[in-house]
Amino acid sequence: MTAPALLPLSGRRIPPLNLGPPSFPHHRATLRLSEKFILLLILSAFITLCFGAFFFLPDSSKHKRFDLGLEDVLIPHVDAHKGAKNPGGFLIHGPDEHRHREEEERLRNKIRADHEKALEEAKEKLKKSREEIRAEIQTEKNKVVQEMKIKEKKPLPPVPIPNLSGINGGDPEDDDIRKKREKIKEMMKHAWDNYRIYGWGHNELRPIAKKGHSTNIFGSSQMGATIVDALDTLYIMGLHDEFRDGKKWIEDSLDFSVNSEVSVFEVNIRFIGGLLAAYYLSGEEIFKIKAVQLAEKLLPAFNTPTGIPWAMVNLKSGVGRNWGWASAGSSILAEFGTLHMEFVHLSYLTGDPVYYKKVMHIRRLLQKMDRPNGLYPNYLNPRTGRWGQYHTSVGGLGDSFYEYLLKAWLMSDKTDLEARNMYDDAIEAIEKHLIKKSRGGLTFIGEWKNGHLEKKMGHLACFAGGMFALGADGSRNKAGHYLELGAEIARTCHESYDRTALKLGPESFKFDGAVEAVAVRQAEKYYILRPEVIETYWYLWRFTHDPRYRQWGWEAALAIEKYCRVSGGFSGVKDVYSSTPAHDDVQQSFFLAETLKYLYLLFSGDDLLPLDHWVFNTEAHPLPVLHLANTTLSGNPAVR
Ligand code: DMJ
């Protein structure tokens, strides 16, 4: 047996020194002696080294300690009269001395600035609630996880190409219809050109003041909402120069790393929906890249105890919160329930299931909940997972949740039967409790508030005519019924336009005694260039080819041209019952995304964006049907 070799001192384990065989005591003693000697030698070398370091290390090594902010304690004292110390601690004179002083001064200033910054940050932190701080920490954690994931990511296999037929065309054979379509295109050009001149880069336009405009849904930044929202309309109208300008702005100036609190829903339907549609139509990668960048910024909104997202999120900090006006701190059904289409496409294009999982989680949670009378209330608390106030509507606060159940099914090539079932159940409950016929024979959709039906229908609810028609095929053996219901809603909404001075519909209208399809309160008489009624005309036109829908659509187009057009674009009006209405001076981005697009499609052939290949998101951005039956949600980049 050989004696164990001496291990180097750097070895983590000091071996027992008496491992030698007991039969060789002398050998053992020699071993102990030589080891002790070496240990002593190394120890003394180490002490010498430490002393050397202490005395001879240059002062600059001490400067590093300044970053701790302990300025007074650690800055070496400098006596200006006696000359400065050089890094080695010797006195220096002349230009070197001057340079050295400057250096010291620079360091001192830096320390001061660091100090103040740290103090400011600490003060800011103290102002925040525990939840905000927690959310910030969570966001930071997510960022790290996300970065790690990106590093780990291997190239993904390409996704199958969705069917992209019907991107161009739709030229009407009829001369009159072609002229009408040209007129709508001219209106689009007027809206775009003026935004281009007076509002470029701002979210929206003030067409009378001729300057940019924004609201809190877009946060405090200029994110060019009108550009993103208008892109696909420009594309299908063949306005290629305008489309190119928009693309260039998006490439050069659209930045999501901004300290700005935005609406998750609005950003999803207008920006992500708009960018995805522009990507599918044009094939330009930049739109997909921007859509994904933005979607990543929305993800922190889902960091709630239930996974139901906050209504708003700060794009920089990731801190989320809900609207102050929403019942008991609730999130809104039409907001968290209107993410599915875009999020499924994001997972499809990136191969990252995170988006898909988020929206499926929302669906699972909703499925488990009790529904009063089978109805979905508009408010859900994201902390407790409990419903807020029992208020159900197919107009504002509820609308697009139902729309997205139907469209999830359509977009999945009709394979997502779960979504279809949820839609059918919801619509049956709505028909039972909310849909009524007025004395004058108009079918309307009221609002359910704590067990009471309010006989009031919003302009927003008029989209449901198109939804019922779109969902007729595939319903529980009631296709004819739903097509008819869609047509009845279209008629009611047309009446709400026809009974005004301007032939434009009010924001909401009543069915009360003698009053039918008319706004009563002054605050409900405005028209802000909304699309829902024209949207319904278009769907009904596609399914029935009844010429009345083109006629009604044209009436609306003429009224918009006459009363909303101004030299700087198009503006909403404050009172549709007054023949000399005041303007609200806002050109909404959805006017370009939806109202003008639906009008253009109404006067186009059915081969432009056929409904068996395209599904329109709630902001009228067309997304292709995904044939997911044989596909897992992975794959990147999309192969065209
Ligand atoms: C649009 O932004 C969308 O259609 C949304 O779903 C609700 N309505 C506005 C326009 O009125």
Tab-separated table of N, CA, C and O in Angstrom, residues 391-477:
chain	number	residue	atom	x	y	z
A	391	HIS	N	-75.045	41.815	-14.420
A	391	HIS	CA	-75.462	42.658	-15.548
A	391	HIS	C	-75.011	41.932	-16.811
A	391	HIS	O	-73.829	41.639	-16.968
A	392	THR	N	-75.959	41.601	-17.680
A	392	THR	CA	-75.602	40.895	-18.916
A	392	THR	C	-76.035	41.729	-20.107
A	392	THR	O	-77.153	42.238	-20.137
A	393	SER	N	-75.139	41.848	-21.077
A	393	SER	CA	-75.534	42.574	-22.290
A	393	SER	C	-74.840	41.993	-23.505
A	393	SER	O	-73.761	41.413	-23.399
A	394	VAL	N	-75.480	42.178	-24.648
A	394	VAL	CA	-74.865	41.764	-25.909
A	394	VAL	C	-74.241	43.000	-26.559
A	394	VAL	O	-73.552	42.917	-27.557
A	395	GLY	N	-74.491	44.158	-25.936
A	395	GLY	CA	-73.834	45.390	-26.365
A	395	GLY	C	-72.549	45.563	-25.564
A	395	GLY	O	-71.904	44.571	-25.195
A	396	GLY	N	-72.185	46.807	-25.272
A	396	GLY	CA	-70.951	47.106	-24.553
A	396	GLY	C	-70.786	46.231	-23.312
A	396	GLY	O	-71.773	45.852	-22.681
A	397	LEU	N	-69.568	45.835	-23.008
A	397	LEU	CA	-69.153	45.037	-21.845
A	397	LEU	C	-69.329	43.524	-22.043
A	397	LEU	O	-68.700	42.728	-21.347
A	398	GLY	N	-70.211	43.141	-22.966
A	398	GLY	CA	-70.406	41.697	-23.171
A	398	GLY	C	-70.131	41.273	-24.607
A	398	GLY	O	-69.551	40.215	-24.875
A	399	ASP	N	-70.517	42.118	-25.546
A	399	ASP	CA	-70.597	41.816	-26.982
A	399	ASP	C	-69.602	40.822	-27.588
A	399	ASP	O	-69.952	39.702	-27.980
A	400	SER	N	-68.350	41.218	-27.662
A	400	SER	CA	-67.410	40.415	-28.458
A	400	SER	C	-67.012	39.097	-27.776
A	400	SER	O	-66.396	38.237	-28.409
A	401	PHE	N	-67.365	38.927	-26.485
A	401	PHE	CA	-67.129	37.614	-25.860
A	401	PHE	C	-67.916	36.542	-26.626
A	401	PHE	O	-67.380	35.492	-26.977
A	402	TYR	N	-69.198	36.827	-26.920
A	402	TYR	CA	-70.035	35.855	-27.646
A	402	TYR	C	-69.525	35.685	-29.078
A	402	TYR	O	-69.455	34.578	-29.609
A	403	GLU	N	-69.149	36.819	-29.649
A	403	GLU	CA	-68.621	36.816	-31.022
A	403	GLU	C	-67.391	35.900	-31.122
A	403	GLU	O	-67.252	35.125	-32.072
A	404	TYR	N	-66.519	35.949	-30.104
A	404	TYR	CA	-65.274	35.168	-30.174
A	404	TYR	C	-65.497	33.683	-29.912
A	404	TYR	O	-64.702	32.857	-30.342
A	405	LEU	N	-66.577	33.338	-29.211
A	405	LEU	CA	-66.883	31.910	-29.054
A	405	LEU	C	-67.212	31.327	-30.425
A	405	LEU	O	-66.703	30.280	-30.820
A	406	LEU	N	-68.078	32.057	-31.149
A	406	LEU	CA	-68.451	31.593	-32.485
A	406	LEU	C	-67.240	31.578	-33.420
A	406	LEU	O	-67.000	30.607	-34.161
A	407	LYS	N	-66.454	32.638	-33.351
A	407	LYS	CA	-65.336	32.763	-34.290
A	407	LYS	C	-64.183	31.816	-33.951
A	407	LYS	O	-63.407	31.445	-34.833
A	408	ALA	N	-64.074	31.414	-32.681
A	408	ALA	CA	-63.051	30.405	-32.321
A	408	ALA	C	-63.373	29.110	-33.059
A	408	ALA	O	-62.489	28.412	-33.571
A	409	TRP	N	-64.647	28.807	-33.099
A	409	TRP	CA	-65.085	27.591	-33.806
A	409	TRP	C	-64.832	27.719	-35.307
A	409	TRP	O	-64.251	26.842	-35.936
A	410	LEU	N	-65.225	28.849	-35.881
A	410	LEU	CA	-65.033	29.049	-37.329
A	410	LEU	C	-63.548	29.046	-37.692
A	410	LEU	O	-63.139	28.446	-38.677
A	411	MET	N	-62.746	29.703	-36.848
A	411	MET	CA	-61.320	29.852	-37.136
A	411	MET	C	-60.573	28.522	-37.040
A	411	MET	O	-59.520	28.338	-37.624
A	412	SER	N	-61.159	27.601	-36.280
A	412	SER	CA	-60.514	26.288	-36.120
A	412	SER	C	-60.992	25.329	-37.208
A	412	SER	O	-60.885	24.118	-37.047
A	413	ASP	N	-61.542	25.872	-38.269
A	413	ASP	CA	-62.097	25.030	-39.328
A	413	ASP	C	-63.234	24.167	-38.758
A	413	ASP	O	-63.386	22.997	-39.102
A	414	LYS	N	-63.962	24.767	-37.835
A	414	LYS	CA	-65.139	24.157	-37.201
A	414	LYS	C	-64.800	22.910	-36.390
A	414	LYS	O	-65.637	22.027	-36.223
A	415	THR	N	-63.555	22.836	-35.888
A	415	THR	CA	-63.190	21.670	-35.066
A	415	THR	C	-63.300	21.971	-33.566
A	415	THR	O	-63.380	21.052	-32.765
A	416	ASP	N	-63.291	23.234	-33.193
A	416	ASP	CA	-63.344	23.597	-31.779
A	416	ASP	C	-64.805	23.538	-31.314
A	416	ASP	O	-65.472	24.557	-31.119
A	417	LEU	N	-65.283	22.321	-31.097
A	417	LEU	CA	-66.705	22.134	-30.781
A	417	LEU	C	-67.069	22.667	-29.407
A	417	LEU	O	-68.214	23.044	-29.147
A	418	GLU	N	-66.063	22.686	-28.540
A	418	GLU	CA	-66.291	23.218	-27.195
A	418	GLU	C	-66.754	24.677	-27.290
A	418	GLU	O	-67.710	25.093	-26.633
A	419	ALA	N	-66.053	25.440	-28.146
A	419	ALA	CA	-66.410	26.854	-28.319
A	419	ALA	C	-67.808	26.967	-28.921
A	419	ALA	O	-68.619	27.802	-28.504
A	420	ARG	N	-68.087	26.133	-29.895
A	420	ARG	CA	-69.399	26.179	-30.546
A	420	ARG	C	-70.519	25.896	-29.532
A	420	ARG	O	-71.561	26.552	-29.513
A	421	ASN	N	-70.277	24.914	-28.671
A	421	ASN	CA	-71.283	24.578	-27.654
A	421	ASN	C	-71.500	25.715	-26.677
A	421	ASN	O	-72.638	26.014	-26.299
A	422	MET	N	-70.391	26.328	-26.264
A	422	MET	CA	-70.518	27.458	-25.336
A	422	MET	C	-71.310	28.581	-25.997
A	422	MET	O	-72.134	29.240	-25.368
A	423	TYR	N	-71.041	28.790	-27.275
A	423	TYR	CA	-71.762	29.839	-28.019
A	423	TYR	C	-73.251	29.511	-28.078
A	423	TYR	O	-74.104	30.339	-27.747
A	424	ASP	N	-73.570	28.272	-28.474
A	424	ASP	CA	-74.985	27.893	-28.610
A	424	ASP	C	-75.720	28.028	-27.278
A	424	ASP	O	-76.836	28.553	-27.229
A	425	ASP	N	-75.081	27.561	-26.188
A	425	ASP	CA	-75.716	27.675	-24.865
A	425	ASP	C	-75.974	29.140	-24.514
A	425	ASP	O	-77.055	29.508	-24.036
A	426	ALA	N	-74.942	29.960	-24.747
A	426	ALA	CA	-75.054	31.371	-24.367
A	426	ALA	C	-76.158	32.058	-25.170
A	426	ALA	O	-76.969	32.812	-24.619
A	427	ILE	N	-76.193	31.770	-26.471
A	427	ILE	CA	-77.167	32.443	-27.335
A	427	ILE	C	-78.597	32.000	-26.986
A	427	ILE	O	-79.536	32.806	-27.011
A	428	GLU	N	-78.738	30.747	-26.609
A	428	GLU	CA	-80.079	30.281	-26.219
A	428	GLU	C	-80.565	31.026	-24.975
A	428	GLU	O	-81.724	31.451	-24.902
A	429	ALA	N	-79.649	31.202	-24.011
A	429	ALA	CA	-80.041	31.932	-22.790
A	429	ALA	C	-80.344	33.392	-23.111
A	429	ALA	O	-81.298	33.979	-22.572
A	430	ILE	N	-79.561	33.961	-23.996
A	430	ILE	CA	-79.787	35.368	-24.384
A	430	ILE	C	-81.141	35.514	-25.068
A	430	ILE	O	-81.909	36.440	-24.789
A	431	GLU	N	-81.437	34.576	-25.947
A	431	GLU	CA	-82.711	34.672	-26.663
A	431	GLU	C	-83.882	34.567	-25.698
A	431	GLU	O	-84.896	35.256	-25.819
A	432	LYS	N	-83.701	33.705	-24.724
A	432	LYS	CA	-84.783	33.490	-23.761
A	432	LYS	C	-85.017	34.719	-22.877
A	432	LYS	O	-86.154	35.079	-22.590
A	433	HIS	N	-83.935	35.340	-22.432
A	433	HIS	CA	-84.086	36.396	-21.420
A	433	HIS	C	-83.930	37.821	-21.939
A	433	HIS	O	-84.402	38.760	-21.306
A	434	LEU	N	-83.214	38.003	-23.031
A	434	LEU	CA	-82.875	39.370	-23.439
A	434	LEU	C	-83.535	39.836	-24.738
A	434	LEU	O	-83.645	41.034	-24.983
A	435	ILE	N	-83.927	38.889	-25.595
A	435	ILE	CA	-84.443	39.311	-26.904
A	435	ILE	C	-85.971	39.367	-26.877
A	435	ILE	O	-86.632	38.395	-26.515
A	436	LYS	N	-86.495	40.525	-27.244
A	436	LYS	CA	-87.954	40.725	-27.196
A	436	LYS	C	-88.426	41.401	-28.481
A	436	LYS	O	-87.615	41.925	-29.235
A	437	LYS	N	-89.739	41.395	-28.657
A	437	LYS	CA	-90.319	42.118	-29.796
A	437	LYS	C	-91.086	43.318	-29.251
A	437	LYS	O	-91.818	43.187	-28.262
A	438	SER	N	-90.912	44.470	-29.884
A	438	SER	CA	-91.617	45.671	-29.425
A	438	SER	C	-93.075	45.609	-29.890
A	438	SER	O	-93.421	44.794	-30.753
A	439	ARG	N	-93.884	46.531	-29.364
A	439	ARG	CA	-95.290	46.577	-29.792
A	439	ARG	C	-95.384	46.791	-31.300
A	439	ARG	O	-96.247	46.270	-31.966
A	440	GLY	N	-94.456	47.594	-31.817
A	440	GLY	CA	-94.461	47.886	-33.249
A	440	GLY	C	-93.838	46.778	-34.091
A	440	GLY	O	-93.631	46.970	-35.285
A	441	GLY	N	-93.448	45.688	-33.453
A	441	GLY	CA	-92.941	44.534	-34.196
A	441	GLY	C	-91.446	44.551	-34.474
A	441	GLY	O	-90.959	43.832	-35.347
A	442	LEU	N	-90.710	45.375	-33.699
A	442	LEU	CA	-89.252	45.375	-33.899
A	442	LEU	C	-88.581	44.449	-32.884
A	442	LEU	O	-88.821	44.573	-31.674
A	443	THR	N	-87.741	43.566	-33.374
A	443	THR	CA	-87.008	42.675	-32.464
A	443	THR	C	-85.809	43.435	-31.904
A	443	THR	O	-85.048	44.046	-32.660
A	444	PHE	N	-85.667	43.430	-30.593
A	444	PHE	CA	-84.518	44.129	-29.992
A	444	PHE	C	-83.856	43.269	-28.920
A	444	PHE	O	-84.443	42.309	-28.422
A	445	ILE	N	-82.615	43.636	-28.595
A	445	ILE	CA	-81.877	42.928	-27.540
A	445	ILE	C	-81.721	43.882	-26.365
A	445	ILE	O	-81.035	44.911	-26.473
A	446	GLY	N	-82.368	43.556	-25.266
A	446	GLY	CA	-82.291	44.423	-24.081
A	446	GLY	C	-81.102	44.042	-23.208
A	446	GLY	O	-80.261	43.221	-23.575
A	447	GLU	N	-81.042	44.679	-22.036
A	447	GLU	CA	-79.941	44.380	-21.096
A	447	GLU	C	-80.523	43.873	-19.791
A	447	GLU	O	-81.511	44.396	-19.292
A	448	TRP	N	-79.897	42.846	-19.243
A	448	TRP	CA	-80.383	42.180	-18.049
A	448	TRP	C	-79.645	42.718	-16.839
A	448	TRP	O	-78.423	42.588	-16.741
A	449	LYS	N	-80.379	43.383	-15.930
A	449	LYS	CA	-79.714	43.941	-14.749
A	449	LYS	C	-80.390	43.433	-13.497
A	449	LYS	O	-81.521	43.823	-13.204
A	450	ASN	N	-79.692	42.594	-12.754
A	450	ASN	CA	-80.204	42.041	-11.491
A	450	ASN	C	-81.638	41.535	-11.616
A	450	ASN	O	-82.522	41.912	-10.843
A	451	GLY	N	-81.896	40.717	-12.596
A	451	GLY	CA	-83.205	40.093	-12.728
A	451	GLY	C	-84.242	40.955	-13.418
A	451	GLY	O	-85.422	40.606	-13.471
A	452	HIS	N	-83.810	42.100	-13.954
A	452	HIS	CA	-84.768	43.010	-14.587
A	452	HIS	C	-84.299	43.305	-16.006
A	452	HIS	O	-83.110	43.532	-16.235
A	453	LEU	N	-85.224	43.304	-16.980
A	453	LEU	CA	-84.824	43.579	-18.364
A	453	LEU	C	-84.985	45.060	-18.678
A	453	LEU	O	-86.090	45.611	-18.606
A	454	GLU	N	-83.869	45.678	-19.022
A	454	GLU	CA	-83.925	47.079	-19.441
A	454	GLU	C	-84.141	47.097	-20.948
A	454	GLU	O	-83.348	46.511	-21.699
A	455	LYS	N	-85.211	47.778	-21.395
A	455	LYS	CA	-85.571	47.721	-22.820
A	455	LYS	C	-84.811	48.785	-23.611
A	455	LYS	O	-85.400	49.719	-24.164
A	456	LYS	N	-83.529	48.615	-23.605
A	456	LYS	CA	-82.655	49.586	-24.251
A	456	LYS	C	-81.632	48.802	-25.049
A	456	LYS	O	-81.106	47.790	-24.577
A	457	MET	N	-81.369	49.233	-26.279
A	457	MET	CA	-80.391	48.517	-27.101
A	457	MET	C	-79.311	49.503	-27.543
A	457	MET	O	-79.615	50.604	-28.007
A	458	GLY	N	-78.066	49.099	-27.406
A	458	GLY	CA	-76.960	49.969	-27.803
A	458	GLY	C	-76.591	49.767	-29.271
A	458	GLY	O	-76.846	48.701	-29.845
A	459	HIS	N	-75.989	50.788	-29.858
A	459	HIS	CA	-75.475	50.664	-31.225
A	459	HIS	C	-74.526	49.467	-31.298
A	459	HIS	O	-74.526	48.706	-32.271
A	460	LEU	N	-73.740	49.291	-30.239
A	460	LEU	CA	-72.770	48.184	-30.220
A	460	LEU	C	-73.456	46.830	-30.397
A	460	LEU	O	-72.921	45.927	-31.035
A	461	ALA	N	-74.677	46.699	-29.812
A	461	ALA	CA	-75.381	45.407	-29.882
A	461	ALA	C	-75.863	45.090	-31.296
A	461	ALA	O	-76.226	43.948	-31.590
A	462	CYS	N	-75.860	46.098	-32.162
A	462	CYS	CA	-76.324	45.868	-33.540
A	462	CYS	C	-75.418	44.908	-34.312
A	462	CYS	O	-75.829	44.359	-35.334
A	463	PHE	N	-74.196	44.702	-33.818
A	463	PHE	CA	-73.301	43.751	-34.508
A	463	PHE	C	-73.908	42.343	-34.471
A	463	PHE	O	-73.584	41.482	-35.298
A	464	ALA	N	-74.811	42.109	-33.482
A	464	ALA	CA	-75.316	40.754	-33.255
A	464	ALA	C	-76.144	40.226	-34.426
A	464	ALA	O	-76.236	39.012	-34.628
A	465	GLY	N	-76.710	41.140	-35.221
A	465	GLY	CA	-77.442	40.693	-36.411
A	465	GLY	C	-76.505	39.877	-37.305
A	465	GLY	O	-76.843	38.769	-37.755
A	466	GLY	N	-75.314	40.416	-37.538
A	466	GLY	CA	-74.319	39.716	-38.355
A	466	GLY	C	-73.862	38.435	-37.686
A	466	GLY	O	-73.660	37.403	-38.345
A	467	MET	N	-73.700	38.486	-36.356
A	467	MET	CA	-73.236	37.293	-35.634
A	467	MET	C	-74.256	36.161	-35.747
A	467	MET	O	-73.887	35.000	-35.996
A	468	PHE	N	-75.540	36.480	-35.580
A	468	PHE	CA	-76.556	35.421	-35.671
A	468	PHE	C	-76.543	34.799	-37.064
A	468	PHE	O	-76.654	33.578	-37.221
A	469	ALA	N	-76.388	35.638	-38.092
A	469	ALA	CA	-76.364	35.119	-39.468
A	469	ALA	C	-75.122	34.241	-39.679
A	469	ALA	O	-75.201	33.156	-40.263
A	470	LEU	N	-74.002	34.703	-39.170
A	470	LEU	CA	-72.743	33.968	-39.336
A	470	LEU	C	-72.782	32.613	-38.619
A	470	LEU	O	-72.194	31.633	-39.075
A	471	GLY	N	-73.499	32.585	-37.490
A	471	GLY	CA	-73.551	31.351	-36.702
A	471	GLY	C	-74.716	30.442	-37.069
A	471	GLY	O	-74.870	29.360	-36.483
A	472	ALA	N	-75.525	30.866	-38.035
A	472	ALA	CA	-76.720	30.072	-38.379
A	472	ALA	C	-76.318	28.666	-38.829
A	472	ALA	O	-76.809	27.663	-38.296
A	473	ASP	N	-75.393	28.622	-39.760
A	473	ASP	CA	-74.915	27.336	-40.247
A	473	ASP	C	-74.093	26.678	-39.133
A	473	ASP	O	-73.158	27.287	-38.613
A	474	GLY	N	-74.480	25.467	-38.748
A	474	GLY	CA	-73.748	24.792	-37.664
A	474	GLY	C	-74.471	24.906	-36.337
A	474	GLY	O	-73.997	24.396	-35.316
A	475	SER	N	-75.629	25.621	-36.322
A	475	SER	CA	-76.384	25.747	-35.067
A	475	SER	C	-77.143	24.439	-34.798
A	475	SER	O	-77.138	23.528	-35.627
A	476	ARG	N	-77.821	24.389	-33.658
A	476	ARG	CA	-78.529	23.157	-33.284
A	476	ARG	C	-79.827	23.033	-34.085
A	476	ARG	O	-80.917	23.275	-33.551
A	477	ASN	N	-79.689	22.747	-35.338
A	477	ASN	CA	-80.836	22.588	-36.257
A	477	ASN	C	-81.741	23.802	-36.340
A	477	ASN	O	-82.953	23.679	-36.488
